Short mmCIF file of C-alpha atoms in Angstrom, two decimals:
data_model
loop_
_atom_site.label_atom_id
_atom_site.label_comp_id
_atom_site.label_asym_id
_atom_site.label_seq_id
_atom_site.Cartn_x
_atom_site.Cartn_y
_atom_site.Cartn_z
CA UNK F 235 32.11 34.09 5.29
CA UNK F 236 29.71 31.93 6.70
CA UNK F 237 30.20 28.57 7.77
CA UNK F 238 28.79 25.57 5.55
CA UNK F 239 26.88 22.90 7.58
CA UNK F 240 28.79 19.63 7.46
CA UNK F 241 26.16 17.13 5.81
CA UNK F 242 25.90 13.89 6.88
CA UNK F 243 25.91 10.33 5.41
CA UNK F 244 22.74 8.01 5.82
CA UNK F 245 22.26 4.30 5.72
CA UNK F 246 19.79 2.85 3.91
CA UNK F 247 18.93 -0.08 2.24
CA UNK F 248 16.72 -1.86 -0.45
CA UNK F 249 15.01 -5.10 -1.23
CA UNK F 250 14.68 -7.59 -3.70
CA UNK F 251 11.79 -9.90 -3.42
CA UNK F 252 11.56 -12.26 -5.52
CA UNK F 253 8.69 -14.17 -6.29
CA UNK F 254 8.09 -16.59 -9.65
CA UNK F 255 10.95 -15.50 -11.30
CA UNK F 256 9.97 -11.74 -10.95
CA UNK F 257 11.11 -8.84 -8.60
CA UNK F 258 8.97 -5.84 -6.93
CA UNK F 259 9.41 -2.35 -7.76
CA UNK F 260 6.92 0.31 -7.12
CA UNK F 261 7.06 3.84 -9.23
CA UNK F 262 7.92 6.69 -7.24
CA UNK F 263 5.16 9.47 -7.10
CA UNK F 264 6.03 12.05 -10.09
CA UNK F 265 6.39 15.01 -7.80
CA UNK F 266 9.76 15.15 -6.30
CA UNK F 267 8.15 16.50 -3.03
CA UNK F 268 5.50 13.67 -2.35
CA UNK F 269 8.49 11.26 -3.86
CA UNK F 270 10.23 11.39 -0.33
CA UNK F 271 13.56 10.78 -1.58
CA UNK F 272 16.66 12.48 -0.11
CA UNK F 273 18.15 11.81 -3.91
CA UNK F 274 15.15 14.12 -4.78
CA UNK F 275 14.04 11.00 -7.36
CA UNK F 276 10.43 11.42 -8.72
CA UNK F 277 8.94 8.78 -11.63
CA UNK F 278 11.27 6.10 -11.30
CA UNK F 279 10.88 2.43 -10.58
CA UNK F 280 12.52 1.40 -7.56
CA UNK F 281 12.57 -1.53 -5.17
CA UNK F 282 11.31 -1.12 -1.94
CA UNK F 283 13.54 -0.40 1.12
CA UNK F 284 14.33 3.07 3.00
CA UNK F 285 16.22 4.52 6.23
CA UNK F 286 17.72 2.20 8.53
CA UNK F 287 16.34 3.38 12.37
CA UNK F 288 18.32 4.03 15.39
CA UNK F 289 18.59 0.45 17.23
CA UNK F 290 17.63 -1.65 14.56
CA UNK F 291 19.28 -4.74 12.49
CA UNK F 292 19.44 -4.15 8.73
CA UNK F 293 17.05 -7.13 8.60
CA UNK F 294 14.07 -5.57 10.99
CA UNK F 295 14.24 -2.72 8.65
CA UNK F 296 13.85 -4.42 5.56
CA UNK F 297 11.07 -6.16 7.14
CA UNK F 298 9.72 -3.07 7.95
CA UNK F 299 9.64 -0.80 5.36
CA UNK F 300 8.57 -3.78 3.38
CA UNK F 301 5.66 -3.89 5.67
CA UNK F 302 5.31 -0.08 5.74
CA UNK F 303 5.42 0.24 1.52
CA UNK F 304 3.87 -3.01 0.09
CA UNK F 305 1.69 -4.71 3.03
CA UNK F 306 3.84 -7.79 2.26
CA UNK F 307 5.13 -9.70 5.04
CA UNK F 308 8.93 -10.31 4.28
CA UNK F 309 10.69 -13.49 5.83
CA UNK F 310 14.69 -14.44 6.04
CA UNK F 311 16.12 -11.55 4.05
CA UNK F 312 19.76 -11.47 3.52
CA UNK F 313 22.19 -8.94 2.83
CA UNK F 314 24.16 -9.54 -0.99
CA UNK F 315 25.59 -6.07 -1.80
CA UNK F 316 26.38 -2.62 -0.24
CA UNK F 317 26.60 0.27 -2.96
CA UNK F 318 28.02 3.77 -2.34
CA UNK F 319 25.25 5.95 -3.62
CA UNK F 320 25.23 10.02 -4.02
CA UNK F 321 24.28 12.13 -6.07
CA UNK F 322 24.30 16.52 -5.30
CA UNK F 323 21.28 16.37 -3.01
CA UNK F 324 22.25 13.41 -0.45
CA UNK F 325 24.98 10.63 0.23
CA UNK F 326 23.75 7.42 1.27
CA UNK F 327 25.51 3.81 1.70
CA UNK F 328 22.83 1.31 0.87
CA UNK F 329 22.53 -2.10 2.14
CA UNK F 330 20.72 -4.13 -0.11
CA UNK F 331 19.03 -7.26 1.15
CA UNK F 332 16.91 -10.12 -0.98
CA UNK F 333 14.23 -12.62 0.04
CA UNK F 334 12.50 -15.56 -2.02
CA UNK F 335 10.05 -15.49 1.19
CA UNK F 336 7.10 -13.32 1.49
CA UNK F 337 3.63 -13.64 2.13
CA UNK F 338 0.79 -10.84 1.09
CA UNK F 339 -0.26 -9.15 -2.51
CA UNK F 340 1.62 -6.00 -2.87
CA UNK F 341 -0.92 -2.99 -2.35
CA UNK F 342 0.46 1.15 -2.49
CA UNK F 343 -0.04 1.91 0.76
CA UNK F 344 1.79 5.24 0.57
CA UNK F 345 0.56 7.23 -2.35
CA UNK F 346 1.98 9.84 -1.73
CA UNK F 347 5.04 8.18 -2.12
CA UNK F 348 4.69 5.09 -4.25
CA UNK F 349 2.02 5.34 -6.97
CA UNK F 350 2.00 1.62 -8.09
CA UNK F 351 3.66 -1.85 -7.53
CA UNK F 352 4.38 -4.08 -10.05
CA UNK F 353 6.43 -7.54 -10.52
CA UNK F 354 9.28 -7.90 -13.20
CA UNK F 355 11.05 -10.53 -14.18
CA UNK F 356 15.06 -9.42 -14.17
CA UNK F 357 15.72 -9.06 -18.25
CA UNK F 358 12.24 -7.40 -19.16
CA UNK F 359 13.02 -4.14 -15.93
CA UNK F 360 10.73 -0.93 -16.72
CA UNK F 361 13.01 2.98 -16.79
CA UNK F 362 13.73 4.37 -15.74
CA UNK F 363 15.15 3.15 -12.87
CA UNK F 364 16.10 4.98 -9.13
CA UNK F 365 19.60 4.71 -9.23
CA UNK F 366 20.30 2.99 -5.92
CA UNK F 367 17.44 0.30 -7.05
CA UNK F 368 19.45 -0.24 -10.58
CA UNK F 369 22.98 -0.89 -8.41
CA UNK F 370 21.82 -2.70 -6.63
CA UNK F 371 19.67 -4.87 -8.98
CA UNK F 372 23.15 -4.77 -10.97
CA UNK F 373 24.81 -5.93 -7.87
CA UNK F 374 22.60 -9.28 -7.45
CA UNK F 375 22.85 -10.07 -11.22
CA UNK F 376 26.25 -9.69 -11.39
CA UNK F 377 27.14 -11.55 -7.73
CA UNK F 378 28.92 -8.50 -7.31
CA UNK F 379 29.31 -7.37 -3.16
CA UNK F 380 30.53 -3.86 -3.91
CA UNK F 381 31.65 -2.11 -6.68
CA UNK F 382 33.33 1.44 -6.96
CA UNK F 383 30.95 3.38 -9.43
CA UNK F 384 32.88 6.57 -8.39
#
């Protein structure tokens, strides 16, 4: 018999910026393997955010991959919920952070990854929806910090 590799949970997070009344999400490429998603998501809306990197705050990553994914410049984010997400391809806990302050038009700067960016206000959302994005989108409607979805 031979042994299984132990897998690993990541940390990750994602963002809410808001901006007149509306939210960012960007639609994930349709291939699965340009969609860079350890959930192995492809053709779902989801808000931006990724992998938290050895050394740095929750809030320098935020501002990072919001940098990295949209070309906006985020400002103060905070943290408002943590959600347990997994699914049979990967295991992540996901910090999700919000901001009202942000400067820059939102541009796909990864299309390999993100095919489009687009502003919604929070009862008029597109699907479907990356799962982490939705709990956490759930999460800041709600006021909820953390719920058990398993």
């Amino acid at each position: 018999m031979e042994p299984v590799a132990k897998k690993k949970v990541g940390a990750g997070f994602g963002v809410i910026i808001q901006r007149d009344g509306k939210i960012l999400l960007g639609m994930r490429h349709p291939d699965p393997d340009k969609a860079d998603s350890a959930f192995r998501s492809s053709g779902e809306w989801t808000l931006p955010g990724g992998e938290l990197e050895f050394g740095e705050s929750l809030e320098e990553g935020a501002i990072r991959e919001v940098l990295e994914e949209t070309g906006i410049i985020l400002k103060n984010p905070s943290v408002f919920a943590v959600s347990n997400c997994k699914n049979e391809h990967a295991h992540f806990v996901t910090v999700c952070l919000t901001s009202s302050e942000s400067e820059g038009k939102a541009r796909v700067t990864e299309p390999d990854e993100i095919v489009e960016w687009q502003w919604f206000a929070l009862d008029e959302l597109p699907a479907p929806l990356y799962f982490p994005s939705a709990y956490a989108i759930e999460d800041f409607k709600n006021g909820t910090f953390y719920t058990n979805r398993y």
